[in-house]
Amino acid sequence: MHVGPPRRGRAVNDAAPARASSLIVEKYGGTSLADMERIRAVARNIAESAKAGHRMIVVVSAMSGETNRLLELAREAADAPSERESDVLLATGEQVSIALVTMALHALGVEARSHTGAQFRILTDQAHGSARIVEIRSERVQRDLQRGVVAVVAGFQGVDGDDNITTLGRGGSDTTAVAVAAALNADECRIYTDVAGVHTADPRVVPEARRLDRLTFEEMLELSGAGAKVLQIRAVEFAGKYNVPLRVLSSFAPGPGTLITNEDPKMEQPLISGITYSRDEAKVTIRGVPDKPGVAHQLLGPVSEARVNVDMIVQNVGADGLTDLTFTVSSGDLERSKKILAPIVAGIKGAELTGGGGLAKVSVVGVGMRSHAGIATAMFKTLFEKGINIQMISTSEIKISVTIDMEYTELAVRALHKAFGLEEAA
Ligand code: ASP
Ligand code: MG
């Protein structure tokens, strides 16, 4: 990512304090900004960091529920609202937040200025609704930072090369925060949310779940991919790529949160960091397809072209020149996937297409797995002892995932949490 050189205008330098202070990016999500009381609390939190002498960039989301409300309005305006105009509409949510947070900072006597994505020069490609950041030009904000003015930036939005407003996809202000932190070489990017950090499992399912002090980018990526909803997965990818230390913490209660960084070779890694799950998974099976080159591509190509997110893929060892292929998608994509595949499968003699929902994926994640055998066996044994049938298995170097009947999700997560000894130390 290109970053413009900091400008060194004389007036700016004269006003700048002589100390070298850390640059902190703080991001506040929708629930942290739910109403004016919360917005004032957030302003107090920012004021504290600013008074500690840090240079501050604050990235905000829309107030909770606002983006959904705007999407609903768009659907009422037209059956298929224009993507360009949808982005113009959605970007207003974050614009409200930057103004209100900045005003609340002023009320506390903190110097602050708001910036839309366009003003901050967050430049993206043209993919409305799922744009990618290509460049951040930081000249304007550098001037503010040097004078000790807090920069309050609208998350989730940018502009394309033609100055059309774009948005980054749901949850995108996490990505804005990380990208801004990377572009300006921030010392830390703090993601404030409504939970105290990343936990060993969803505390709503496992009351004994423990907050993790630290995690690696890799583990956080696997946890996000496996259903943990704390951070947008693109933001984690970005943070890992540019090595931006991320801290997830609560804006509701003080605490150290969870620090996400590169693996520290000096530290002993825990075997398992967390258990996670995602409900509402579905599987599609195609039986009796020829066991020859190109079949997986013939079947899965059109599905991914339709932007269906295919997760686990399992192909059986062929027998008598035929094989089976099963893959999982989210339940919402099941019918669409079957519709795309039906004509293709109909064209393959003897092949058969089936599919159904009601599944969950449960995953065990930990970098310690890399150097330790037997985790998979321990996982399968635990599920067997609870009488839970495993339908599919997939693994990475640091993750084992299984699909099971959705009704056993909680049971499986709790049993695994216990089996791997992740409860709070008494
Ligand atoms: N307001 C946007 C959304 O709800 C972006 C964000 O919250 O990160 O998806
Ligand atoms: Mg969010």
PDB file of N, CA, C and O in Angstrom, residues 315-364:
ATOM      1  N   GLN A 315     -13.846 -35.363  -1.895  1.00  0.00           N
ATOM      2  CA  GLN A 315     -14.075 -36.279  -3.005  1.00  0.00           C
ATOM      3  C   GLN A 315     -13.592 -37.650  -2.585  1.00  0.00           C
ATOM      4  O   GLN A 315     -12.525 -37.779  -1.977  1.00  0.00           O
ATOM      5  N   ASN A 316     -14.404 -38.639  -2.898  1.00  0.00           N
ATOM      6  CA  ASN A 316     -14.056 -39.995  -2.507  1.00  0.00           C
ATOM      7  C   ASN A 316     -13.034 -40.603  -3.460  1.00  0.00           C
ATOM      8  O   ASN A 316     -12.922 -40.166  -4.598  1.00  0.00           O
ATOM      9  N   VAL A 317     -12.322 -41.607  -2.961  1.00  0.00           N
ATOM     10  CA  VAL A 317     -11.454 -42.393  -3.841  1.00  0.00           C
ATOM     11  C   VAL A 317     -12.355 -43.091  -4.851  1.00  0.00           C
ATOM     12  O   VAL A 317     -13.398 -43.624  -4.491  1.00  0.00           O
ATOM     13  N   GLY A 318     -11.977 -43.054  -6.120  1.00  0.00           N
ATOM     14  CA  GLY A 318     -12.835 -43.627  -7.154  1.00  0.00           C
ATOM     15  C   GLY A 318     -12.928 -45.151  -7.075  1.00  0.00           C
ATOM     16  O   GLY A 318     -12.028 -45.812  -6.573  1.00  0.00           O
ATOM     17  N   ALA A 319     -14.050 -45.668  -7.541  1.00  0.00           N
ATOM     18  CA  ALA A 319     -14.205 -47.116  -7.681  1.00  0.00           C
ATOM     19  C   ALA A 319     -14.962 -47.366  -8.979  1.00  0.00           C
ATOM     20  O   ALA A 319     -15.930 -46.654  -9.271  1.00  0.00           O
ATOM     21  N   ASP A 320     -14.510 -48.333  -9.785  1.00  0.00           N
ATOM     22  CA  ASP A 320     -15.134 -48.636 -11.080  1.00  0.00           C
ATOM     23  C   ASP A 320     -15.252 -47.388 -11.958  1.00  0.00           C
ATOM     24  O   ASP A 320     -16.268 -47.189 -12.635  1.00  0.00           O
ATOM     25  N   GLY A 321     -14.251 -46.523 -11.888  1.00  0.00           N
ATOM     26  CA  GLY A 321     -14.239 -45.346 -12.758  1.00  0.00           C
ATOM     27  C   GLY A 321     -15.211 -44.254 -12.343  1.00  0.00           C
ATOM     28  O   GLY A 321     -15.381 -43.275 -13.055  1.00  0.00           O
ATOM     29  N   LEU A 322     -15.873 -44.432 -11.203  1.00  0.00           N
ATOM     30  CA  LEU A 322     -16.816 -43.410 -10.739  1.00  0.00           C
ATOM     31  C   LEU A 322     -16.402 -42.890  -9.361  1.00  0.00           C
ATOM     32  O   LEU A 322     -15.740 -43.578  -8.596  1.00  0.00           O
ATOM     33  N   THR A 323     -16.824 -41.670  -9.042  1.00  0.00           N
ATOM     34  CA  THR A 323     -16.527 -41.124  -7.723  1.00  0.00           C
ATOM     35  C   THR A 323     -17.682 -40.241  -7.229  1.00  0.00           C
ATOM     36  O   THR A 323     -18.619 -39.966  -7.987  1.00  0.00           O
ATOM     37  N   ASP A 324     -17.611 -39.830  -5.960  1.00  0.00           N
ATOM     38  CA  ASP A 324     -18.615 -38.935  -5.369  1.00  0.00           C
ATOM     39  C   ASP A 324     -17.924 -37.655  -4.955  1.00  0.00           C
ATOM     40  O   ASP A 324     -16.773 -37.680  -4.535  1.00  0.00           O
ATOM     41  N   LEU A 325     -18.675 -36.579  -4.976  1.00  0.00           N
ATOM     42  CA  LEU A 325     -18.131 -35.294  -4.562  1.00  0.00           C
ATOM     43  C   LEU A 325     -19.148 -34.647  -3.632  1.00  0.00           C
ATOM     44  O   LEU A 325     -20.339 -34.599  -3.947  1.00  0.00           O
ATOM     45  N   THR A 326     -18.684 -34.192  -2.459  1.00  0.00           N
ATOM     46  CA  THR A 326     -19.579 -33.482  -1.541  1.00  0.00           C
ATOM     47  C   THR A 326     -18.933 -32.170  -1.149  1.00  0.00           C
ATOM     48  O   THR A 326     -17.732 -32.116  -0.932  1.00  0.00           O
ATOM     49  N   PHE A 327     -19.738 -31.119  -1.104  1.00  0.00           N
ATOM     50  CA  PHE A 327     -19.187 -29.857  -0.593  1.00  0.00           C
ATOM     51  C   PHE A 327     -20.227 -29.163   0.269  1.00  0.00           C
ATOM     52  O   PHE A 327     -21.418 -29.475   0.206  1.00  0.00           O
ATOM     53  N   THR A 328     -19.760 -28.239   1.097  1.00  0.00           N
ATOM     54  CA  THR A 328     -20.689 -27.516   1.966  1.00  0.00           C
ATOM     55  C   THR A 328     -20.783 -26.053   1.536  1.00  0.00           C
ATOM     56  O   THR A 328     -19.829 -25.481   1.022  1.00  0.00           O
ATOM     57  N   VAL A 329     -21.975 -25.509   1.741  1.00  0.00           N
ATOM     58  CA  VAL A 329     -22.239 -24.083   1.511  1.00  0.00           C
ATOM     59  C   VAL A 329     -23.106 -23.626   2.683  1.00  0.00           C
ATOM     60  O   VAL A 329     -23.578 -24.447   3.467  1.00  0.00           O
ATOM     61  N   SER A 330     -23.337 -22.318   2.809  1.00  0.00           N
ATOM     62  CA  SER A 330     -24.260 -21.901   3.865  1.00  0.00           C
ATOM     63  C   SER A 330     -25.687 -22.236   3.408  1.00  0.00           C
ATOM     64  O   SER A 330     -25.961 -22.280   2.204  1.00  0.00           O
ATOM     65  N   SER A 331     -26.576 -22.482   4.376  1.00  0.00           N
ATOM     66  CA  SER A 331     -27.943 -22.916   4.035  1.00  0.00           C
ATOM     67  C   SER A 331     -28.593 -21.983   3.030  1.00  0.00           C
ATOM     68  O   SER A 331     -29.311 -22.412   2.135  1.00  0.00           O
ATOM     69  N   GLY A 332     -28.316 -20.695   3.170  1.00  0.00           N
ATOM     70  CA  GLY A 332     -28.913 -19.696   2.286  1.00  0.00           C
ATOM     71  C   GLY A 332     -28.523 -19.892   0.829  1.00  0.00           C
ATOM     72  O   GLY A 332     -29.218 -19.411  -0.070  1.00  0.00           O
ATOM     73  N   ASP A 333     -27.413 -20.585   0.581  1.00  0.00           N
ATOM     74  CA  ASP A 333     -26.942 -20.777  -0.794  1.00  0.00           C
ATOM     75  C   ASP A 333     -27.281 -22.164  -1.343  1.00  0.00           C
ATOM     76  O   ASP A 333     -26.926 -22.486  -2.474  1.00  0.00           O
ATOM     77  N   LEU A 334     -27.985 -22.984  -0.530  1.00  0.00           N
ATOM     78  CA  LEU A 334     -28.225 -24.374  -0.931  1.00  0.00           C
ATOM     79  C   LEU A 334     -29.052 -24.471  -2.209  1.00  0.00           C
ATOM     80  O   LEU A 334     -28.653 -25.128  -3.176  1.00  0.00           O
ATOM     81  N   GLU A 335     -30.212 -23.806  -2.226  1.00  0.00           N
ATOM     82  CA  GLU A 335     -31.106 -23.945  -3.383  1.00  0.00           C
ATOM     83  C   GLU A 335     -30.452 -23.426  -4.655  1.00  0.00           C
ATOM     84  O   GLU A 335     -30.567 -24.031  -5.719  1.00  0.00           O
ATOM     85  N   ARG A 336     -29.760 -22.289  -4.510  1.00  0.00           N
ATOM     86  CA  ARG A 336     -29.084 -21.696  -5.664  1.00  0.00           C
ATOM     87  C   ARG A 336     -28.027 -22.653  -6.220  1.00  0.00           C
ATOM     88  O   ARG A 336     -27.921 -22.845  -7.433  1.00  0.00           O
ATOM     89  N   SER A 337     -27.285 -23.275  -5.314  1.00  0.00           N
ATOM     90  CA  SER A 337     -26.236 -24.204  -5.750  1.00  0.00           C
ATOM     91  C   SER A 337     -26.846 -25.396  -6.492  1.00  0.00           C
ATOM     92  O   SER A 337     -26.339 -25.831  -7.528  1.00  0.00           O
ATOM     93  N   LYS A 338     -27.955 -25.903  -5.946  1.00  0.00           N
ATOM     94  CA  LYS A 338     -28.588 -27.067  -6.590  1.00  0.00           C
ATOM     95  C   LYS A 338     -29.128 -26.699  -7.973  1.00  0.00           C
ATOM     96  O   LYS A 338     -29.037 -27.472  -8.914  1.00  0.00           O
ATOM     97  N   LYS A 339     -29.680 -25.503  -8.048  1.00  0.00           N
ATOM     98  CA  LYS A 339     -30.217 -25.027  -9.325  1.00  0.00           C
ATOM     99  C   LYS A 339     -29.127 -24.920 -10.386  1.00  0.00           C
ATOM    100  O   LYS A 339     -29.333 -25.269 -11.546  1.00  0.00           O
ATOM    101  N   ILE A 340     -27.965 -24.428  -9.958  1.00  0.00           N
ATOM    102  CA  ILE A 340     -26.852 -24.280 -10.905  1.00  0.00           C
ATOM    103  C   ILE A 340     -26.370 -25.655 -11.362  1.00  0.00           C
ATOM    104  O   ILE A 340     -26.064 -25.865 -12.531  1.00  0.00           O
ATOM    105  N   LEU A 341     -26.358 -26.621 -10.412  1.00  0.00           N
ATOM    106  CA  LEU A 341     -25.779 -27.925 -10.718  1.00  0.00           C
ATOM    107  C   LEU A 341     -26.733 -28.851 -11.460  1.00  0.00           C
ATOM    108  O   LEU A 341     -26.296 -29.718 -12.213  1.00  0.00           O
ATOM    109  N   ALA A 342     -28.051 -28.661 -11.255  1.00  0.00           N
ATOM    110  CA  ALA A 342     -29.025 -29.611 -11.805  1.00  0.00           C
ATOM    111  C   ALA A 342     -28.812 -29.889 -13.301  1.00  0.00           C
ATOM    112  O   ALA A 342     -28.704 -31.058 -13.704  1.00  0.00           O
ATOM    113  N   PRO A 343     -28.726 -28.843 -14.148  1.00  0.00           N
ATOM    114  CA  PRO A 343     -28.553 -29.136 -15.584  1.00  0.00           C
ATOM    115  C   PRO A 343     -27.215 -29.806 -15.898  1.00  0.00           C
ATOM    116  O   PRO A 343     -27.137 -30.647 -16.808  1.00  0.00           O
ATOM    117  N   ILE A 344     -26.173 -29.474 -15.134  1.00  0.00           N
ATOM    118  CA  ILE A 344     -24.862 -30.075 -15.398  1.00  0.00           C
ATOM    119  C   ILE A 344     -24.891 -31.553 -15.041  1.00  0.00           C
ATOM    120  O   ILE A 344     -24.456 -32.417 -15.807  1.00  0.00           O
ATOM    121  N   VAL A 345     -25.470 -31.849 -13.854  1.00  0.00           N
ATOM    122  CA  VAL A 345     -25.539 -33.245 -13.410  1.00  0.00           C
ATOM    123  C   VAL A 345     -26.446 -34.054 -14.339  1.00  0.00           C
ATOM    124  O   VAL A 345     -26.159 -35.217 -14.656  1.00  0.00           O
ATOM    125  N   ALA A 346     -27.524 -33.416 -14.814  1.00  0.00           N
ATOM    126  CA  ALA A 346     -28.438 -34.108 -15.736  1.00  0.00           C
ATOM    127  C   ALA A 346     -27.707 -34.525 -17.004  1.00  0.00           C
ATOM    128  O   ALA A 346     -28.069 -35.511 -17.657  1.00  0.00           O
ATOM    129  N   GLY A 347     -26.660 -33.780 -17.351  1.00  0.00           N
ATOM    130  CA  GLY A 347     -25.896 -34.093 -18.564  1.00  0.00           C
ATOM    131  C   GLY A 347     -24.857 -35.192 -18.360  1.00  0.00           C
ATOM    132  O   GLY A 347     -24.204 -35.608 -19.305  1.00  0.00           O
ATOM    133  N   ILE A 348     -24.677 -35.641 -17.111  1.00  0.00           N
ATOM    134  CA  ILE A 348     -23.703 -36.716 -16.854  1.00  0.00           C
ATOM    135  C   ILE A 348     -24.493 -38.001 -16.610  1.00  0.00           C
ATOM    136  O   ILE A 348     -25.240 -38.097 -15.645  1.00  0.00           O
ATOM    137  N   LYS A 349     -24.308 -38.989 -17.480  1.00  0.00           N
ATOM    138  CA  LYS A 349     -25.117 -40.206 -17.429  1.00  0.00           C
ATOM    139  C   LYS A 349     -24.956 -40.927 -16.085  1.00  0.00           C
ATOM    140  O   LYS A 349     -23.849 -41.196 -15.643  1.00  0.00           O
ATOM    141  N   GLY A 350     -26.069 -41.208 -15.422  1.00  0.00           N
ATOM    142  CA  GLY A 350     -26.041 -41.975 -14.176  1.00  0.00           C
ATOM    143  C   GLY A 350     -25.704 -41.159 -12.936  1.00  0.00           C
ATOM    144  O   GLY A 350     -25.778 -41.669 -11.820  1.00  0.00           O
ATOM    145  N   ALA A 351     -25.356 -39.881 -13.113  1.00  0.00           N
ATOM    146  CA  ALA A 351     -24.996 -39.078 -11.934  1.00  0.00           C
ATOM    147  C   ALA A 351     -26.248 -38.638 -11.192  1.00  0.00           C
ATOM    148  O   ALA A 351     -27.326 -38.526 -11.783  1.00  0.00           O
ATOM    149  N   GLU A 352     -26.074 -38.386  -9.888  1.00  0.00           N
ATOM    150  CA  GLU A 352     -27.230 -38.059  -9.052  1.00  0.00           C
ATOM    151  C   GLU A 352     -26.871 -36.917  -8.107  1.00  0.00           C
ATOM    152  O   GLU A 352     -25.803 -36.902  -7.507  1.00  0.00           O
ATOM    153  N   LEU A 353     -27.809 -35.957  -7.978  1.00  0.00           N
ATOM    154  CA  LEU A 353     -27.563 -34.774  -7.158  1.00  0.00           C
ATOM    155  C   LEU A 353     -28.474 -34.788  -5.936  1.00  0.00           C
ATOM    156  O   LEU A 353     -29.685 -34.949  -6.063  1.00  0.00           O
ATOM    157  N   THR A 354     -27.900 -34.672  -4.744  1.00  0.00           N
ATOM    158  CA  THR A 354     -28.719 -34.557  -3.537  1.00  0.00           C
ATOM    159  C   THR A 354     -28.149 -33.437  -2.677  1.00  0.00           C
ATOM    160  O   THR A 354     -27.026 -32.986  -2.903  1.00  0.00           O
ATOM    161  N   GLY A 355     -28.909 -33.012  -1.698  1.00  0.00           N
ATOM    162  CA  GLY A 355     -28.392 -31.962  -0.821  1.00  0.00           C
ATOM    163  C   GLY A 355     -29.376 -31.669   0.282  1.00  0.00           C
ATOM    164  O   GLY A 355     -30.564 -31.968   0.167  1.00  0.00           O
ATOM    165  N   GLY A 356     -28.871 -31.131   1.377  1.00  0.00           N
ATOM    166  CA  GLY A 356     -29.758 -30.791   2.477  1.00  0.00           C
ATOM    167  C   GLY A 356     -29.057 -29.922   3.499  1.00  0.00           C
ATOM    168  O   GLY A 356     -27.822 -29.864   3.552  1.00  0.00           O
ATOM    169  N   GLY A 357     -29.860 -29.238   4.296  1.00  0.00           N
ATOM    170  CA  GLY A 357     -29.287 -28.322   5.293  1.00  0.00           C
ATOM    171  C   GLY A 357     -29.274 -28.933   6.678  1.00  0.00           C
ATOM    172  O   GLY A 357     -29.171 -30.146   6.838  1.00  0.00           O
ATOM    173  N   GLY A 358     -29.368 -28.073   7.687  1.00  0.00           N
ATOM    174  CA  GLY A 358     -29.436 -28.553   9.065  1.00  0.00           C
ATOM    175  C   GLY A 358     -28.114 -29.017   9.633  1.00  0.00           C
ATOM    176  O   GLY A 358     -28.081 -29.808  10.566  1.00  0.00           O
ATOM    177  N   LEU A 359     -27.008 -28.532   9.086  1.00  0.00           N
ATOM    178  CA  LEU A 359     -25.702 -28.954   9.576  1.00  0.00           C
ATOM    179  C   LEU A 359     -24.983 -27.821  10.308  1.00  0.00           C
ATOM    180  O   LEU A 359     -25.322 -26.655  10.134  1.00  0.00           O
ATOM    181  N   ALA A 360     -24.007 -28.201  11.093  1.00  0.00           N
ATOM    182  CA  ALA A 360     -23.137 -27.219  11.727  1.00  0.00           C
ATOM    183  C   ALA A 360     -21.704 -27.663  11.527  1.00  0.00           C
ATOM    184  O   ALA A 360     -21.435 -28.859  11.381  1.00  0.00           O
ATOM    185  N   LYS A 361     -20.814 -26.690  11.513  1.00  0.00           N
ATOM    186  CA  LYS A 361     -19.387 -27.007  11.448  1.00  0.00           C
ATOM    187  C   LYS A 361     -18.777 -26.628  12.786  1.00  0.00           C
ATOM    188  O   LYS A 361     -18.987 -25.528  13.287  1.00  0.00           O
ATOM    189  N   VAL A 362     -18.054 -27.554  13.392  1.00  0.00           N
ATOM    190  CA  VAL A 362     -17.397 -27.288  14.667  1.00  0.00           C
ATOM    191  C   VAL A 362     -15.894 -27.466  14.450  1.00  0.00           C
ATOM    192  O   VAL A 362     -15.465 -28.451  13.844  1.00  0.00           O
ATOM    193  N   SER A 363     -15.105 -26.487  14.898  1.00  0.00           N
ATOM    194  CA  SER A 363     -13.662 -26.521  14.635  1.00  0.00           C
ATOM    195  C   SER A 363     -12.846 -26.321  15.898  1.00  0.00           C
ATOM    196  O   SER A 363     -13.234 -25.579  16.797  1.00  0.00           O
ATOM    197  N   VAL A 364     -11.708 -26.974  15.918  1.00  0.00           N
ATOM    198  CA  VAL A 364     -10.733 -26.831  16.990  1.00  0.00           C
ATOM    199  C   VAL A 364      -9.502 -26.181  16.362  1.00  0.00           C
ATOM    200  O   VAL A 364      -9.013 -26.650  15.339  1.00  0.00           O
TER     201      VAL A 364
END
